[in-house]
Tab-separated table of C-alpha atoms in Angstrom:
chain	number	residue	atom	x	y	z
A	1	MET	CA	0.452	11.252	-0.214
A	2	TRP	CA	3.006	13.827	0.712
A	3	VAL	CA	2.105	17.021	2.468
A	4	LEU	CA	4.230	20.132	2.363
A	5	ILE	CA	4.909	20.444	6.056
A	6	GLY	CA	5.235	24.214	5.973
A	7	ILE	CA	1.837	24.669	4.318
A	8	ALA	CA	0.224	22.229	6.707
A	9	ALA	CA	1.744	23.880	9.739
A	10	LEU	CA	0.350	27.250	8.675
A	11	ALA	CA	-3.036	25.727	7.969
A	12	PHE	CA	-3.443	23.821	11.206
A	13	CYS	CA	-0.857	24.834	13.757
A	14	GLY	CA	-0.049	28.502	13.650
A	15	PRO	CA	3.365	29.072	15.241
A	16	ILE	CA	4.945	25.758	16.130
A	17	ALA	CA	5.985	25.456	19.756
A	18	PRO	CA	9.601	24.363	20.223
A	19	VAL	CA	10.130	20.697	21.009
A	20	GLU	CA	12.398	19.860	23.908
A	21	ALA	CA	15.950	18.965	22.911
A	22	GLU	CA	15.617	15.584	24.611
A	23	ASP	CA	12.717	14.722	22.305
A	24	ARG	CA	14.673	15.854	19.248
A	25	ALA	CA	17.412	13.245	19.643
A	26	LEU	CA	16.956	10.555	17.008
A	27	PRO	CA	16.312	7.028	18.289
A	28	GLY	CA	19.212	4.612	18.205
A	29	ARG	CA	19.632	3.390	14.640
A	30	ALA	CA	21.907	0.548	15.744
A	31	ARG	CA	19.277	-0.813	18.146
A	32	LEU	CA	16.554	-0.586	15.517
A	33	GLU	CA	18.725	-2.415	13.013
A	34	ALA	CA	19.676	-5.122	15.505
A	35	ASP	CA	16.038	-5.769	16.376
A	36	VAL	CA	14.952	-5.959	12.727
A	37	PHE	CA	17.747	-8.421	11.931
A	38	ARG	CA	16.842	-10.535	14.963
A	39	LEU	CA	13.107	-10.607	14.272
A	40	ALA	CA	13.642	-11.396	10.575
A	41	SER	CA	16.187	-14.143	11.281
A	42	PRO	CA	15.540	-17.865	10.649
A	43	GLU	CA	15.378	-18.269	14.445
A	44	PHE	CA	11.803	-16.980	14.375
A	45	GLU	CA	10.739	-18.876	11.214
A	46	GLY	CA	9.070	-15.905	9.575
A	47	ARG	CA	7.184	-15.394	12.877
A	48	SER	CA	4.568	-18.001	12.269
A	49	GLY	CA	3.817	-21.200	14.192
A	50	ASP	CA	6.576	-22.123	16.643
A	51	GLY	CA	8.577	-19.153	15.384
A	52	ALA	CA	5.809	-16.765	16.405
A	53	ARG	CA	5.767	-18.375	19.844
A	54	ALA	CA	9.502	-17.816	20.179
A	55	ALA	CA	9.155	-14.232	18.943
A	56	GLY	CA	6.461	-13.601	21.540
A	57	ASP	CA	8.766	-14.880	24.275
A	58	PHE	CA	11.499	-12.561	22.972
A	59	LEU	CA	9.137	-9.579	23.169
A	60	ILE	CA	8.015	-10.477	26.689
A	61	ASP	CA	11.639	-10.653	27.836
A	62	ARG	CA	12.301	-7.217	26.358
A	63	LEU	CA	9.232	-5.635	27.966
A	64	ARG	CA	9.974	-7.211	31.334
A	65	GLY	CA	13.558	-6.000	31.102
A	66	LEU	CA	12.305	-2.428	30.703
A	67	GLY	CA	10.450	-2.683	34.001
A	68	LEU	CA	7.027	-2.341	32.387
A	69	GLU	CA	3.912	-3.797	33.980
A	70	PRO	CA	2.166	-6.828	32.460
A	71	ALA	CA	-1.097	-5.764	30.847
A	72	PHE	CA	-3.252	-8.878	31.240
A	73	ASP	CA	-3.952	-9.615	34.928
A	74	GLY	CA	-0.318	-10.171	35.798
A	75	ARG	CA	0.612	-11.631	32.411
A	76	PHE	CA	2.304	-10.103	29.397
A	77	ASP	CA	0.431	-12.335	26.946
A	78	GLN	CA	-3.173	-12.778	25.874
A	79	GLU	CA	-3.875	-16.176	24.342
A	80	PHE	CA	-6.750	-16.450	21.889
A	81	ALA	CA	-8.258	-18.826	19.360
A	82	ALA	CA	-9.931	-18.180	16.022
A	83	GLY	CA	-11.241	-21.413	14.562
A	84	ASP	CA	-8.255	-23.739	14.204
A	85	LEU	CA	-5.785	-20.880	14.653
A	86	ARG	CA	-4.094	-20.051	17.929
A	87	GLY	CA	-2.561	-16.669	18.598
A	88	ARG	CA	-0.996	-14.620	21.348
A	89	ASN	CA	-1.012	-10.864	21.813
A	90	ILE	CA	1.775	-9.333	23.903
A	91	ALA	CA	1.352	-6.104	25.895
A	92	ALA	CA	2.833	-4.065	28.735
A	93	LEU	CA	1.860	-0.860	30.518
A	94	LEU	CA	3.893	2.209	31.401
A	95	PRO	CA	1.594	3.817	34.012
A	96	GLY	CA	0.860	7.520	33.967
A	97	SER	CA	1.502	9.831	36.885
A	98	ASP	CA	-1.837	11.691	36.868
A	99	PRO	CA	-4.822	9.612	38.070
A	100	ASP	CA	-7.196	12.246	36.683
A	101	ARG	CA	-6.012	11.470	33.144
A	102	SER	CA	-7.390	7.971	33.030
A	103	GLU	CA	-7.269	7.538	29.246
A	104	VAL	CA	-4.458	5.367	27.932
A	105	VAL	CA	-2.503	5.807	24.719
A	106	ILE	CA	-1.803	2.584	22.808
A	107	LEU	CA	1.270	2.194	20.603
A	108	SER	CA	1.241	-1.056	18.652
A	109	ALA	CA	2.532	-3.202	15.808
A	110	HIS	CA	1.773	-6.717	14.639
A	111	TYR	CA	4.677	-9.142	15.015
A	112	ASP	CA	3.492	-12.089	12.927
A	113	HIS	CA	4.321	-12.719	9.276
A	114	LEU	CA	3.877	-15.418	6.632
A	115	GLY	CA	6.272	-18.051	7.968
A	116	ILE	CA	7.894	-20.678	5.745
A	117	ARG	CA	6.078	-21.543	2.525
A	118	GLY	CA	7.186	-24.018	-0.079
A	119	GLY	CA	10.417	-24.454	1.831
A	120	ARG	CA	11.254	-20.729	1.577
A	121	LEU	CA	11.534	-18.344	4.503
A	122	PHE	CA	9.469	-15.157	4.366
A	123	PRO	CA	11.525	-13.027	6.750
A	124	GLY	CA	9.125	-10.073	7.016
A	125	ALA	CA	11.776	-7.462	7.722
A	126	ASP	CA	9.681	-4.495	6.646
A	127	ASP	CA	6.398	-6.285	7.334
A	128	ASN	CA	6.522	-5.896	10.219
A	129	ALA	CA	9.831	-6.209	12.048
A	130	THR	CA	10.472	-2.519	11.385
A	131	ALA	CA	7.379	-1.400	13.297
A	132	VAL	CA	8.005	-3.887	16.102
A	133	ALA	CA	11.511	-2.459	16.465
A	134	MET	CA	9.998	1.031	16.545
A	135	VAL	CA	7.645	0.138	19.406
A	136	LEU	CA	10.478	-1.478	21.372
A	137	GLU	CA	12.663	1.601	20.926
A	138	VAL	CA	9.918	4.042	21.928
A	139	ALA	CA	9.138	1.873	24.960
A	140	ARG	CA	12.820	1.837	25.931
A	141	ARG	CA	13.169	5.602	25.646
A	142	LEU	CA	9.985	6.423	27.561
A	143	ALA	CA	10.473	3.800	30.271
A	144	GLY	CA	13.998	5.100	30.850
A	145	GLN	CA	13.099	8.745	31.438
A	146	ALA	CA	13.341	10.230	34.920
A	147	GLU	CA	9.674	11.199	35.178
A	148	PRO	CA	6.814	8.918	34.099
A	149	PRO	CA	4.394	10.191	31.461
A	150	THR	CA	1.352	12.072	32.684
A	151	ARG	CA	-0.961	9.702	30.819
A	152	GLY	CA	-0.322	5.940	30.682
A	153	ILE	CA	0.957	4.119	27.588
A	154	LEU	CA	0.119	0.568	26.592
A	155	PHE	CA	2.661	-1.064	24.267
A	156	VAL	CA	0.987	-3.856	22.276
A	157	PHE	CA	2.209	-6.457	19.776
A	158	PHE	CA	-0.585	-8.195	17.871
A	159	ASP	CA	-0.501	-11.725	16.487
A	160	LEU	CA	-2.269	-13.083	13.386
A	161	GLU	CA	-2.657	-9.750	11.633
A	162	GLU	CA	-1.782	-11.536	8.403
A	163	ARG	CA	-4.760	-13.856	8.927
A	164	GLY	CA	-7.311	-11.052	8.931
A	165	LEU	CA	-6.464	-8.772	11.873
A	166	LEU	CA	-7.372	-11.570	14.273
A	167	GLY	CA	-5.139	-10.425	17.124
A	168	SER	CA	-6.396	-6.853	17.183
A	169	GLN	CA	-9.986	-8.035	16.772
A	170	HIS	CA	-9.639	-10.206	19.852
A	171	PHE	CA	-7.880	-7.448	21.796
A	172	VAL	CA	-10.594	-4.885	21.154
A	173	ARG	CA	-13.285	-7.435	22.083
A	174	GLU	CA	-11.485	-8.324	25.322
A	175	PRO	CA	-9.294	-5.346	26.194
A	176	PRO	CA	-7.233	-5.352	29.405
A	177	LEU	CA	-8.914	-2.094	30.459
A	178	PRO	CA	-12.363	-0.575	29.874
A	179	ARG	CA	-12.646	0.231	26.187
A	180	ASP	CA	-13.724	3.803	26.878
A	181	ARG	CA	-10.337	4.418	28.513
A	182	ILE	CA	-8.532	3.963	25.188
A	183	GLY	CA	-7.982	7.604	24.344
A	184	LEU	CA	-5.825	7.141	21.248
A	185	PHE	CA	-4.768	4.043	19.323
A	186	MET	CA	-1.603	4.202	17.234
A	187	THR	CA	-0.231	1.446	15.030
A	188	ALA	CA	2.401	1.094	12.327
A	189	ASP	CA	2.893	-1.382	9.506
A	190	MET	CA	6.027	-1.235	7.317
A	191	LEU	CA	8.337	1.660	8.158
A	192	GLY	CA	11.527	0.838	6.297
A	193	ARG	CA	11.056	1.160	2.546
A	194	SER	CA	8.968	3.325	0.204
A	195	LEU	CA	5.803	3.169	-1.862
A	196	ALA	CA	6.378	1.057	-4.988
A	197	GLY	CA	10.103	1.389	-4.334
A	198	VAL	CA	10.060	4.946	-5.710
A	199	GLY	CA	8.473	6.867	-2.838
A	200	GLY	CA	11.700	8.257	-1.433
A	201	ASP	CA	11.378	9.730	2.049
A	202	SER	CA	7.582	9.477	2.241
A	203	LEU	CA	5.747	8.524	5.427
A	204	PHE	CA	1.960	8.190	5.221
A	205	ILE	CA	-0.282	8.824	8.219
A	206	MET	CA	-3.988	8.006	8.293
A	207	GLY	CA	-6.737	8.555	10.825
A	208	THR	CA	-6.928	12.311	11.327
A	209	GLU	CA	-10.111	12.456	9.256
A	210	HIS	CA	-11.854	11.310	12.450
A	211	ALA	CA	-9.691	13.363	14.832
A	212	PRO	CA	-8.554	16.557	13.062
A	213	GLY	CA	-7.026	17.827	16.292
A	214	LEU	CA	-4.205	15.310	15.812
A	215	ARG	CA	-2.884	17.019	12.671
A	216	PRO	CA	-1.044	19.846	14.437
A	217	TRP	CA	0.701	17.261	16.610
A	218	ILE	CA	1.875	15.373	13.533
A	219	PHE	CA	3.203	18.421	11.718
A	220	GLU	CA	4.983	19.655	14.828
A	221	ALA	CA	6.497	16.202	15.346
A	222	ALA	CA	7.734	16.153	11.730
A	223	GLU	CA	9.645	19.407	12.121
A	224	GLY	CA	13.327	18.944	11.285
A	225	LEU	CA	13.042	15.278	10.269
A	226	PRO	CA	14.129	13.996	6.827
A	227	LEU	CA	10.612	12.834	5.951
A	228	SER	CA	7.907	13.897	3.498
A	229	VAL	CA	4.795	13.432	5.607
A	230	GLY	CA	1.484	12.721	3.890
A	231	VAL	CA	-1.638	12.911	6.041
A	232	VAL	CA	-4.523	11.238	4.211
A	233	GLY	CA	-7.780	9.490	5.039
A	234	ALA	CA	-7.879	5.778	5.790
A	235	ASP	CA	-10.808	5.475	3.379
A	236	LEU	CA	-8.219	5.833	0.619
A	237	LEU	CA	-7.506	2.124	1.168
A	238	ALA	CA	-11.201	1.202	0.769
A	239	ILE	CA	-10.803	-1.653	3.303
A	240	ASP	CA	-9.045	-1.827	6.657
A	241	ARG	CA	-5.541	-3.028	5.798
A	242	SER	CA	-4.002	-3.162	9.268
A	243	ASP	CA	-4.766	-3.311	12.984
A	244	TYR	CA	-6.373	0.119	13.159
A	245	GLY	CA	-9.480	-1.478	11.626
A	246	PRO	CA	-11.141	-2.950	14.737
A	247	PHE	CA	-10.551	0.312	16.625
A	248	ARG	CA	-11.830	2.436	13.774
A	249	GLN	CA	-14.990	0.331	13.664
A	250	ARG	CA	-15.596	1.188	17.327
A	251	SER	CA	-15.058	4.938	16.838
A	252	ILE	CA	-11.794	5.017	18.796
A	253	PRO	CA	-9.452	7.783	17.560
A	254	PHE	CA	-6.508	6.227	15.739
A	255	LEU	CA	-3.372	6.938	13.750
A	256	PHE	CA	-1.844	4.532	11.230
A	257	PHE	CA	1.751	5.023	10.070
A	258	SER	CA	3.341	3.379	7.012
A	259	THR	CA	5.953	4.040	4.359
A	260	GLY	CA	3.846	2.022	1.900
A	261	GLU	CA	4.089	-1.286	0.085
A	262	SER	CA	7.330	-1.923	-1.777
A	263	PRO	CA	8.072	-4.565	-4.442
A	264	ALA	CA	9.391	-6.832	-1.652
A	265	TYR	CA	6.002	-6.915	0.093
A	266	HIS	CA	4.988	-10.473	1.044
A	267	THR	CA	7.953	-12.038	-0.751
A	268	PRO	CA	11.096	-13.857	0.451
A	269	ASP	CA	12.977	-10.710	-0.603
A	270	ASP	CA	11.705	-8.721	2.388
A	271	LEU	CA	15.182	-8.921	3.911
A	272	PRO	CA	16.685	-6.934	6.802
A	273	GLU	CA	19.761	-5.892	4.828
A	274	THR	CA	17.598	-3.931	2.369
A	275	ILE	CA	15.807	-1.779	4.971
A	276	ASP	CA	16.435	1.975	5.039
A	277	TYR	CA	17.427	2.297	8.693
A	278	GLY	CA	17.877	6.050	8.494
A	279	LYS	CA	14.263	6.373	7.420
A	280	LEU	CA	13.145	3.925	10.111
A	281	SER	CA	14.960	6.005	12.726
A	282	ALA	CA	13.282	9.202	11.512
A	283	ALA	CA	9.830	7.563	11.488
A	284	THR	CA	10.454	6.254	15.004
A	285	ALA	CA	11.363	9.766	16.141
A	286	LEU	CA	8.167	11.223	14.691
A	287	ILE	CA	5.975	8.570	16.275
A	288	GLU	CA	7.692	8.974	19.638
A	289	ARG	CA	7.053	12.725	19.548
A	290	VAL	CA	3.365	12.180	18.838
A	291	VAL	CA	3.184	9.688	21.718
A	292	ARG	CA	4.829	12.190	24.065
A	293	ARG	CA	2.397	14.892	22.984
A	294	ALA	CA	-0.583	12.600	23.512
A	295	CYS	CA	0.620	11.608	26.967
A	296	SER	CA	1.121	15.193	28.106
A	297	ALA	CA	-1.929	16.836	26.494
A	298	ASP	CA	-4.630	18.218	28.771
A	299	GLU	CA	-7.199	16.549	26.522
A	300	LEU	CA	-7.047	14.034	23.700
A	301	PRO	CA	-8.919	14.835	20.463
A	302	GLY	CA	-12.211	12.994	20.373
A	303	TRP	CA	-13.823	11.011	17.555
A	304	THR	CA	-15.469	13.002	14.774
A	305	PRO	CA	-17.850	10.862	12.677
A	306	ASP	CA	-18.024	13.231	9.704
A	307	ARG	CA	-14.986	13.547	7.429
A	308	GLU	CA	-14.555	17.160	6.382
A	309	PRO	CA	-12.275	17.438	3.305
A	310	TRP	CA	-8.926	19.107	3.900
A	311	ILE	CA	-6.920	20.635	1.062
A	312	GLU	CA	-3.603	19.246	2.311
A	313	GLU	CA	-4.832	15.735	1.524
A	314	ALA	CA	-5.330	16.826	-2.082
A	315	VAL	CA	-1.804	18.262	-2.153
A	316	ALA	CA	-0.507	14.956	-0.812
A	317	ILE	CA	-2.314	12.791	-3.360
A	318	ARG	CA	-1.299	15.091	-6.204
A	319	GLU	CA	2.347	14.725	-5.165
A	320	VAL	CA	2.107	10.931	-5.112
A	321	LEU	CA	0.389	10.728	-8.506
A	322	ALA	CA	3.007	13.049	-9.999
A	323	MET	CA	5.804	11.007	-8.460
A	324	LEU	CA	4.410	7.772	-9.901
A	325	LEU	CA	4.049	9.368	-13.330
A	326	GLU	CA	7.734	10.302	-13.209
A	327	HIS	CA	8.443	6.557	-12.953
A	328	GLU	CA	5.815	5.430	-15.477
A	329	GLU	CA	8.200	3.279	-17.512
A	330	GLU	CA	9.712	1.592	-14.477
A	331	LEU	CA	6.254	0.920	-13.042
A	332	GLU	CA	4.799	-0.021	-16.452
A	333	ILE	CA	1.738	2.165	-15.947
A	334	PRO	CA	-0.945	1.319	-18.553
A	335	ALA	CA	-2.078	4.099	-20.880
A	336	LEU	CA	-5.597	4.310	-19.394
A	337	GLN	CA	-4.333	4.682	-15.838
A	338	LYS	CA	-1.699	7.170	-16.978
A	339	SER	CA	-4.407	9.320	-18.553
A	340	MET	CA	-6.544	9.159	-15.402
A	341	MET	CA	-3.595	10.098	-13.215
A	342	SER	CA	-2.505	13.004	-15.406
A	343	GLY	CA	-6.027	14.397	-15.533
A	344	MET	CA	-6.422	14.160	-11.773
A	345	VAL	CA	-3.072	15.875	-11.150
A	346	GLU	CA	-4.314	18.781	-13.267
A	347	ARG	CA	-7.702	18.948	-11.546
A	348	ILE	CA	-6.184	18.840	-8.080
A	349	GLY	CA	-3.918	21.708	-9.094
A	350	GLY	CA	-7.003	23.827	-9.729
A	351	TRP	CA	-8.547	22.913	-6.391
A	352	VAL	CA	-5.329	23.755	-4.582
A	353	GLU	CA	-5.243	27.165	-6.268
A	354	GLU	CA	-8.800	27.764	-5.060
A	355	GLY	CA	-7.756	26.663	-1.569
A	356	SER	CA	-10.739	24.408	-0.942
A	357	LEU	CA	-11.939	20.865	-1.531
A	358	THR	CA	-15.586	19.780	-1.694
A	359	PRO	CA	-16.852	16.304	-0.716
A	360	PRO	CA	-17.637	15.354	-4.367
A	361	GLN	CA	-14.169	16.516	-5.442
A	362	ARG	CA	-12.585	14.467	-2.683
A	363	MET	CA	-14.567	11.397	-3.698
A	364	SER	CA	-13.485	11.681	-7.339
A	365	MET	CA	-9.877	12.083	-6.195
A	366	LEU	CA	-10.096	9.006	-3.968
A	367	ARG	CA	-11.588	6.898	-6.766
A	368	VAL	CA	-8.639	7.640	-9.044
A	369	ALA	CA	-6.149	7.056	-6.223
A	370	GLN	CA	-7.798	3.722	-5.404
A	371	VAL	CA	-7.648	2.608	-9.037
A	372	VAL	CA	-3.936	3.411	-9.007
A	373	LEU	CA	-3.373	1.535	-5.740
A	374	PHE	CA	-5.116	-1.603	-6.936
A	375	THR	CA	-4.016	-1.695	-10.579
A	376	VAL	CA	-0.670	0.078	-10.854
A	377	LEU	CA	0.846	-0.768	-7.475
C-alpha cells in the first residue's frame, strides 16, 4: 500500500506549498520512546483492568499538565458500561481562536490492550502505546505554541477498543459536543513496526475515499519524511478494524494511520525495545502536519458517499503485493496465493500504464488484496 509521493503530489496537489520550518522539526524521539516504555511496562498490567485504570490516570495527569481543558463537563474522563464491562475514555480540548470555525478536529488512539493472560503480560507496545505516545507528543507541541490553533482540537484516548471498539462506540453515541461539529476524526493504531515484519518504511493511511480533499494534505505532510506513504481505502479491510469505524458509520470524515500488523501483533512479544522509534517519530511528524493543516484550513473536506477509484491506490497495492512476493519464502506464501498475487501485480501494471482504474477493476484488486491479508498475513 505504498504510494510514490511524487506521482501522488502531481496528481492531486500541483505545486506543493512550503511547510513552515517549525512544523518540519521532527517530534522528540526520546519522549516518544519514554512514553511507549512507560505504557508498556508491568505497572499498567497490559492496560486492562486495574492497569487500564492506572493508565487512564496517567493520561489525565499528562493532559492536565499541558493546560488543556477537560472535555466532559469539567472532567477528563467519560465512564461507560457495556454489559459486564466497564470502560473509561479520556479526552481534553485545545480550544481554537476563531469562533466562526466551530468544527473540531479529533486526534485519537485507543490505550487499552489485552492485559495479563495465562500469567503472561501482553505489553502492547506497538498496539497501541505507540499511537498513544504520538497523540501525547502532538498535544504537547500544539499546546506549547505561542498562538492557539484557529480551529479547536480534541485529543481522545479510547478504552476497550480490543473488546469491539466499545469506547469509540460510546463516545460517538454520547459525544462531548454536538456530533455535527466533528469536522475531521483522526485515529492511529500501531505506528512502530511494519506490515508482516517486511514492510520497511511503510505507513498506510485510510479514509480519503470519502474525503478526497484530504489527499493533498497527506502528500504535502509526507514531503521530506523517511516514509513510504500508501493511501488506500478502508474497505480494503472488509470490516472496521479500529476506532474509525463508529465515525465512518455516521459519515464523519476520517483518517486512519497504521504501519500494519507485524508478527508480534497480540503476543507477549509486542515489547517496547523492539519498536522502530525513528519510524514512530516520522509518523508522528506527518500526523502533526495534517492536524495543523486541518486546524488552519478555511474549510474542511466534507463526506463523499461514493468512492471514486484513484490510480494511486492501485500503485500502492501493487507495491505491497510485489514486496510480499519478494519475501515469499520467509512468509511461506502458498502456491495458489502466490499465483493470484503475481497475476494481480501484472494486471495492475497495465492499469497504471493506462492511467485509470474502473470500479470493477478496483473491486477485483481489493478481493485479491483481502485474500492476501486474511490468508498470508
